[in-house]
Tab-separated table of C-alpha atoms and ligand atoms in Angstrom:
chain	number	residue	atom	x	y	z
A	1	UNK	CA	94.844	-42.817	15.043
A	2	UNK	CA	91.169	-42.482	16.137
A	3	UNK	CA	88.925	-39.663	14.926
A	4	UNK	CA	87.209	-37.933	17.878
A	5	UNK	CA	84.780	-35.001	18.345
A	6	UNK	CA	84.493	-32.047	15.998
A	7	UNK	CA	86.745	-29.204	17.156
A	8	UNK	CA	86.016	-26.461	14.621
A	9	UNK	CA	84.090	-26.155	11.408
A	10	UNK	CA	85.224	-23.584	8.841
A	11	UNK	CA	84.183	-22.635	5.388
A	12	UNK	CA	86.148	-25.262	3.566
A	13	UNK	CA	87.138	-27.833	6.201
A	14	UNK	CA	86.223	-29.490	9.472
A	15	UNK	CA	88.622	-30.194	12.090
A	16	UNK	CA	88.391	-33.136	14.557
A	17	UNK	CA	90.373	-34.146	17.711
A	18	UNK	CA	92.021	-37.589	17.769
A	19	UNK	CA	93.182	-39.861	20.582
A	20	UNK	CA	96.474	-37.968	20.386
A	21	UNK	CA	95.899	-34.467	21.811
A	22	UNK	CA	98.749	-33.071	19.524
A	23	UNK	CA	97.219	-34.313	16.241
A	24	UNK	CA	94.083	-33.126	14.497
A	25	UNK	CA	92.011	-34.885	11.677
A	26	UNK	CA	91.171	-32.512	8.991
A	27	UNK	CA	88.217	-33.173	6.547
A	28	UNK	CA	88.032	-30.960	3.416
A	29	UNK	CA	84.653	-29.902	2.389
A	30	UNK	CA	83.057	-29.713	-1.094
A	31	UNK	CA	82.136	-26.111	-0.413
A	32	UNK	CA	83.454	-22.824	-2.009
A	33	UNK	CA	83.058	-19.472	-0.725
A	34	UNK	CA	84.055	-15.917	-1.438
A	35	UNK	CA	83.354	-12.470	-0.475
A	36	UNK	CA	83.654	-13.345	3.244
A	37	UNK	CA	80.817	-15.809	2.786
A	38	UNK	CA	78.781	-13.600	0.645
A	39	UNK	CA	79.121	-16.074	-2.270
A	40	UNK	CA	78.800	-19.689	-1.305
A	41	UNK	CA	78.167	-22.940	-3.313
A	42	UNK	CA	78.663	-26.703	-2.985
A	43	UNK	CA	81.130	-28.066	-5.639
A	44	UNK	CA	81.326	-31.701	-5.767
A	45	UNK	CA	84.940	-32.944	-5.950
A	46	UNK	CA	86.522	-29.880	-4.523
A	47	UNK	CA	87.419	-31.313	-1.148
A	48	UNK	CA	89.341	-34.180	-2.932
A	49	UNK	CA	91.182	-31.704	-5.205
A	50	UNK	CA	92.186	-29.382	-2.417
A	51	UNK	CA	93.173	-31.994	-0.017
A	52	UNK	CA	95.394	-33.597	-2.565
A	53	UNK	CA	96.915	-30.264	-3.786
A	54	UNK	CA	97.482	-28.959	-0.376
A	55	UNK	CA	99.110	-32.333	0.652
A	56	UNK	CA	101.381	-32.479	-2.319
A	57	UNK	CA	102.566	-28.709	-1.655
A	58	UNK	CA	103.176	-29.150	2.159
A	59	UNK	CA	105.069	-32.385	1.501
A	60	UNK	CA	107.139	-30.545	-1.100
A	61	UNK	CA	107.775	-27.576	1.088
A	62	UNK	CA	108.986	-29.796	3.955
A	63	UNK	CA	111.511	-31.317	1.577
A	64	UNK	CA	112.730	-27.818	0.901
A	65	UNK	CA	113.184	-27.146	4.615
A	66	UNK	CA	109.938	-25.367	5.197
A	67	UNK	CA	108.560	-27.030	8.396
A	68	UNK	CA	104.808	-27.210	8.498
A	69	UNK	CA	101.919	-28.819	10.323
A	70	UNK	CA	101.297	-31.582	7.818
A	71	UNK	CA	101.658	-35.298	8.886
A	72	UNK	CA	99.909	-37.350	6.186
A	73	UNK	CA	97.053	-37.722	3.712
A	74	UNK	CA	94.570	-40.265	5.136
A	75	UNK	CA	92.176	-40.489	2.309
A	76	UNK	CA	91.048	-38.418	-0.806
A	77	UNK	CA	89.405	-35.873	1.486
A	78	UNK	CA	91.165	-36.297	4.810
A	79	UNK	CA	94.630	-35.490	6.357
A	80	UNK	CA	96.334	-35.434	9.758
A	81	UNK	CA	98.047	-32.345	10.911
A	82	UNK	CA	99.899	-31.408	14.111
A	83	UNK	CA	97.991	-29.155	16.288
A	84	UNK	CA	99.098	-25.519	16.376
A	85	UNK	CA	97.798	-22.328	17.992
A	86	UNK	CA	96.922	-20.443	14.841
A	87	UNK	CA	98.050	-16.682	14.631
A	88	UNK	CA	94.875	-14.837	13.407
A	89	UNK	CA	96.674	-13.145	10.472
A	90	UNK	CA	96.315	-13.850	6.833
A	91	UNK	CA	99.901	-13.433	5.546
A	92	UNK	CA	99.744	-12.556	1.856
A	93	UNK	CA	102.603	-12.489	-0.507
A	94	UNK	CA	102.408	-10.768	-3.837
A	95	UNK	CA	104.566	-11.027	-6.969
A	96	UNK	CA	102.156	-9.449	-9.461
A	97	UNK	CA	99.683	-6.870	-9.018
A	98	UNK	CA	95.961	-8.290	-8.850
A	99	UNK	CA	92.843	-8.397	-6.626
A	100	UNK	CA	92.533	-6.124	-3.659
A	101	UNK	CA	96.081	-4.840	-4.211
A	102	UNK	CA	95.214	-3.385	-7.587
A	103	UNK	CA	91.789	-2.033	-6.307
A	104	UNK	CA	93.324	-0.343	-3.202
A	105	UNK	CA	96.441	1.193	-5.075
A	106	UNK	CA	94.609	1.953	-8.391
A	107	UNK	CA	97.166	-0.284	-10.451
A	108	UNK	CA	96.224	-2.367	-13.307
A	109	UNK	CA	96.289	-6.228	-12.591
A	110	UNK	CA	99.372	-7.806	-14.148
A	111	UNK	CA	102.177	-5.468	-13.322
A	112	UNK	CA	105.217	-7.421	-12.042
A	113	UNK	CA	106.289	-6.048	-8.678
A	114	UNK	CA	110.039	-5.122	-8.530
A	115	UNK	CA	110.245	-7.226	-5.223
A	116	UNK	CA	107.644	-9.431	-3.596
A	117	UNK	CA	105.241	-7.528	-1.080
A	118	UNK	CA	104.186	-9.137	2.099
A	119	UNK	CA	100.970	-7.933	3.683
A	120	UNK	CA	99.022	-8.765	6.873
A	121	UNK	CA	95.256	-9.042	7.168
A	122	UNK	CA	93.600	-9.415	10.632
A	123	UNK	CA	91.470	-12.547	10.510
A	124	UNK	CA	88.203	-11.459	12.038
A	125	UNK	CA	85.160	-12.089	10.019
A	126	UNK	CA	83.053	-9.261	11.740
A	127	UNK	CA	85.615	-6.807	10.718
A	128	UNK	CA	85.869	-8.334	7.066
A	129	UNK	CA	89.505	-9.286	7.647
A	130	UNK	CA	91.081	-5.743	7.514
A	131	UNK	CA	94.348	-4.940	5.987
A	132	UNK	CA	96.774	-3.948	8.932
A	133	UNK	CA	100.383	-3.034	9.331
A	134	UNK	CA	103.216	-4.250	11.650
A	135	UNK	CA	102.279	-1.743	14.333
A	136	UNK	CA	98.853	-2.992	14.367
A	137	UNK	CA	99.944	-6.551	14.695
A	138	UNK	CA	102.061	-5.609	17.693
A	139	UNK	CA	99.308	-3.461	19.185
A	140	UNK	CA	96.655	-6.293	18.920
A	141	UNK	CA	99.326	-8.602	20.465
A	142	UNK	CA	98.915	-10.982	17.454
A	143	UNK	CA	102.756	-11.371	17.189
A	144	UNK	CA	105.837	-9.729	18.668
A	145	UNK	CA	108.149	-7.704	16.422
A	146	UNK	CA	110.648	-10.662	16.343
A	147	UNK	CA	107.805	-12.875	15.285
A	148	UNK	CA	106.616	-10.535	12.578
A	149	UNK	CA	110.044	-10.662	11.170
A	150	UNK	CA	110.007	-14.390	11.195
A	151	UNK	CA	106.568	-14.498	9.555
A	152	UNK	CA	107.841	-12.256	6.732
A	153	UNK	CA	110.942	-14.234	6.353
A	154	UNK	CA	109.231	-17.666	6.081
A	155	UNK	CA	106.421	-16.112	3.906
A	156	UNK	CA	109.201	-14.985	1.385
A	157	UNK	CA	110.902	-18.252	1.532
A	158	UNK	CA	107.701	-20.072	0.733
A	159	UNK	CA	107.117	-17.636	-2.095
A	160	UNK	CA	110.499	-18.600	-3.516
A	161	UNK	CA	109.816	-22.401	-3.316
A	162	UNK	CA	106.230	-22.190	-4.607
A	163	UNK	CA	107.072	-19.736	-7.395
A	164	UNK	CA	109.822	-22.217	-8.610
A	165	UNK	CA	107.434	-25.193	-8.139
A	166	UNK	CA	104.497	-23.619	-10.004
A	167	UNK	CA	106.888	-22.438	-12.860
A	168	UNK	CA	107.928	-25.996	-13.532
A	169	UNK	CA	104.200	-26.751	-14.242
A	170	UNK	CA	103.629	-23.576	-16.466
A	171	UNK	CA	101.888	-21.529	-13.715
A	172	UNK	CA	102.834	-18.074	-12.688
A	173	UNK	CA	102.375	-17.610	-8.815
A	174	UNK	CA	100.737	-14.143	-8.791
A	175	UNK	CA	99.979	-14.065	-5.026
A	176	UNK	CA	98.898	-16.285	-2.221
A	177	UNK	CA	97.872	-16.352	1.454
A	178	UNK	CA	99.379	-18.443	4.148
A	179	UNK	CA	98.612	-18.952	7.930
A	180	UNK	CA	100.997	-19.688	10.638
A	181	UNK	CA	100.798	-21.194	14.135
A	182	UNK	CA	102.958	-21.538	17.080
A	183	UNK	CA	104.376	-25.013	18.158
A	184	UNK	CA	104.160	-26.025	21.844
A	185	UNK	CA	107.649	-24.497	22.383
A	186	UNK	CA	106.601	-21.262	20.593
A	187	UNK	CA	108.156	-21.710	17.230
A	188	UNK	CA	106.377	-20.167	14.225
A	189	UNK	CA	105.441	-22.856	11.704
A	190	UNK	CA	103.448	-22.804	8.427
A	191	UNK	CA	99.828	-24.221	8.872
A	192	UNK	CA	96.380	-24.250	7.148
A	193	UNK	CA	96.300	-24.926	3.481
A	194	UNK	CA	97.841	-23.963	0.123
A	195	UNK	CA	95.652	-24.615	-2.822
A	196	UNK	CA	93.983	-22.749	-5.802
A	197	UNK	CA	91.583	-21.471	-3.144
A	198	UNK	CA	94.585	-19.478	-1.582
A	199	UNK	CA	96.789	-18.824	-4.505
A	200	UNK	CA	96.394	-16.717	-7.710
A	201	UNK	CA	97.748	-18.939	-10.446
A	202	UNK	CA	97.972	-17.781	-14.028
A	203	UNK	CA	98.721	-20.108	-16.855
A	204	UNK	CA	102.251	-19.083	-18.388
A	205	UNK	CA	101.017	-19.804	-21.889
A	206	UNK	CA	97.377	-18.921	-22.213
A	207	UNK	CA	97.335	-16.438	-19.082
A	208	UNK	CA	94.170	-18.233	-18.028
A	209	UNK	CA	93.147	-17.951	-14.373
A	210	UNK	CA	93.892	-21.408	-12.578
A	211	UNK	CA	92.398	-20.569	-9.258
A	212	UNK	CA	89.457	-19.342	-7.177
A	213	UNK	CA	89.067	-16.210	-9.380
A	214	UNK	CA	87.290	-18.529	-11.787
A	215	UNK	CA	84.555	-18.791	-9.118
A	216	UNK	CA	84.854	-15.187	-7.683
A	217	UNK	CA	84.542	-13.569	-11.087
A	218	UNK	CA	82.198	-16.199	-12.496
A	219	UNK	CA	84.439	-17.244	-15.341
A	220	UNK	CA	83.547	-20.866	-15.344
A	221	UNK	CA	83.523	-24.117	-13.405
A	222	UNK	CA	86.493	-24.504	-10.790
A	223	UNK	CA	86.520	-28.257	-10.767
A	224	UNK	CA	88.299	-28.871	-14.056
A	225	UNK	CA	90.590	-26.060	-13.332
A	226	UNK	CA	91.593	-27.316	-10.034
A	227	UNK	CA	91.900	-30.854	-11.562
A	228	UNK	CA	94.308	-29.612	-14.108
A	229	UNK	CA	96.474	-28.020	-11.294
A	230	UNK	CA	96.626	-31.337	-9.478
A	231	UNK	CA	97.330	-33.287	-12.811
A	232	UNK	CA	100.237	-31.007	-13.480
A	233	UNK	CA	101.612	-31.455	-9.886
A	234	UNK	CA	101.171	-35.209	-10.107
A	235	UNK	CA	102.868	-35.218	-13.557
A	236	UNK	CA	105.773	-33.339	-11.956
A	237	UNK	CA	106.097	-35.756	-9.125
A	238	UNK	CA	106.083	-38.720	-11.525
A	239	UNK	CA	108.797	-37.183	-13.736
A	240	UNK	CA	110.891	-36.420	-10.565
A	241	UNK	CA	110.538	-40.049	-9.292
A	242	UNK	CA	111.565	-41.278	-12.665
A	243	UNK	CA	114.906	-39.249	-12.665
B	1	LIG	N1	93.076	-14.833	-0.149
B	1	LIG	C1	92.652	-16.104	0.672
B	1	LIG	N2	91.739	-15.931	1.564
B	1	LIG	C2	91.217	-14.719	1.964
B	1	LIG	C3	91.603	-13.661	1.230
B	1	LIG	C4	92.643	-13.659	0.082
B	1	LIG	O1	93.210	-17.183	0.389
B	1	LIG	O2	90.284	-14.569	2.682
B	1	LIG	C5	94.188	-15.066	-1.160
B	1	LIG	C6	93.600	-14.959	-2.464
B	1	LIG	O3	93.272	-16.205	-3.051
B	1	LIG	C7	94.711	-14.362	-3.264
B	1	LIG	C8	95.512	-13.550	-2.120
B	1	LIG	O4	95.233	-14.109	-0.901
B	1	LIG	O5	95.679	-15.280	-3.727
B	1	LIG	C9	95.429	-12.044	-2.243
B	1	LIG	O6	94.003	-11.855	-2.230
B	1	LIG	P1	93.434	-10.321	-2.271
B	1	LIG	O7	93.917	-9.499	-1.122
B	1	LIG	O8	93.889	-9.851	-3.694
B	1	LIG	O9	91.929	-10.404	-2.106
B	1	LIG	P2	90.737	-10.725	-3.158
B	1	LIG	O10	90.974	-10.041	-4.483
B	1	LIG	O11	91.047	-12.370	-3.374
B	1	LIG	O12	89.595	-10.377	-2.379
């Protein structure tokens, strides 16, 4: 596979075309941002960590029947993915109250929700990614009602698989964000990344934050925290291979 010209540069990764028009080359960046770019820092080692964590999670989800865009990890900071037409929605699933949910509804962080809640945010930087409902998604022609049902179904399935996976490594999946794309034949498929940048993970024993809140809330350094998440995932895969 040959790397060609830059297609897109985001806050945490760059995407390049390849000699195969259905495949993209992703390069993770050593950059961390929050508050829609209001906080921005270089963090040496973050690219490697998120690329490895995302790759491991997408591979795991594929084994659980969740089709996704991931093809293969190329190097510590690079991976190949299938090109998808991304739906401009952040699909958030919540198991425990935290973050914007707690603020918006006036509920303390840490309340276990009786059933997971799926939310949609419209990905539009100039509007600050507003919280929207199904009718808004349809009105904006981001997805049809049938596709909305599919997005929710897959988001909840992903939640089940991820909650179980993280529980095995003593992490509680509080909430997370995923993005979906359409394949050439119009099927909805998981895309983007799943990492401590996009999930809230609380240590089951110490209740410490093991995710980007460490940066957002200026609690400490994210690198050792993300490294610990990767170590635990690697340990789990070694144990599984040994079985
Ligand atoms: N999230 C994300 N990207 C965003 C916004 C949120 O990955 O642009 C993730 C975030 O890490 C958390 C979940 O989505 O796991 C819910 O975030 P929330 O709405 O609580 O917003 P926040 O408090 O992070 O601003």
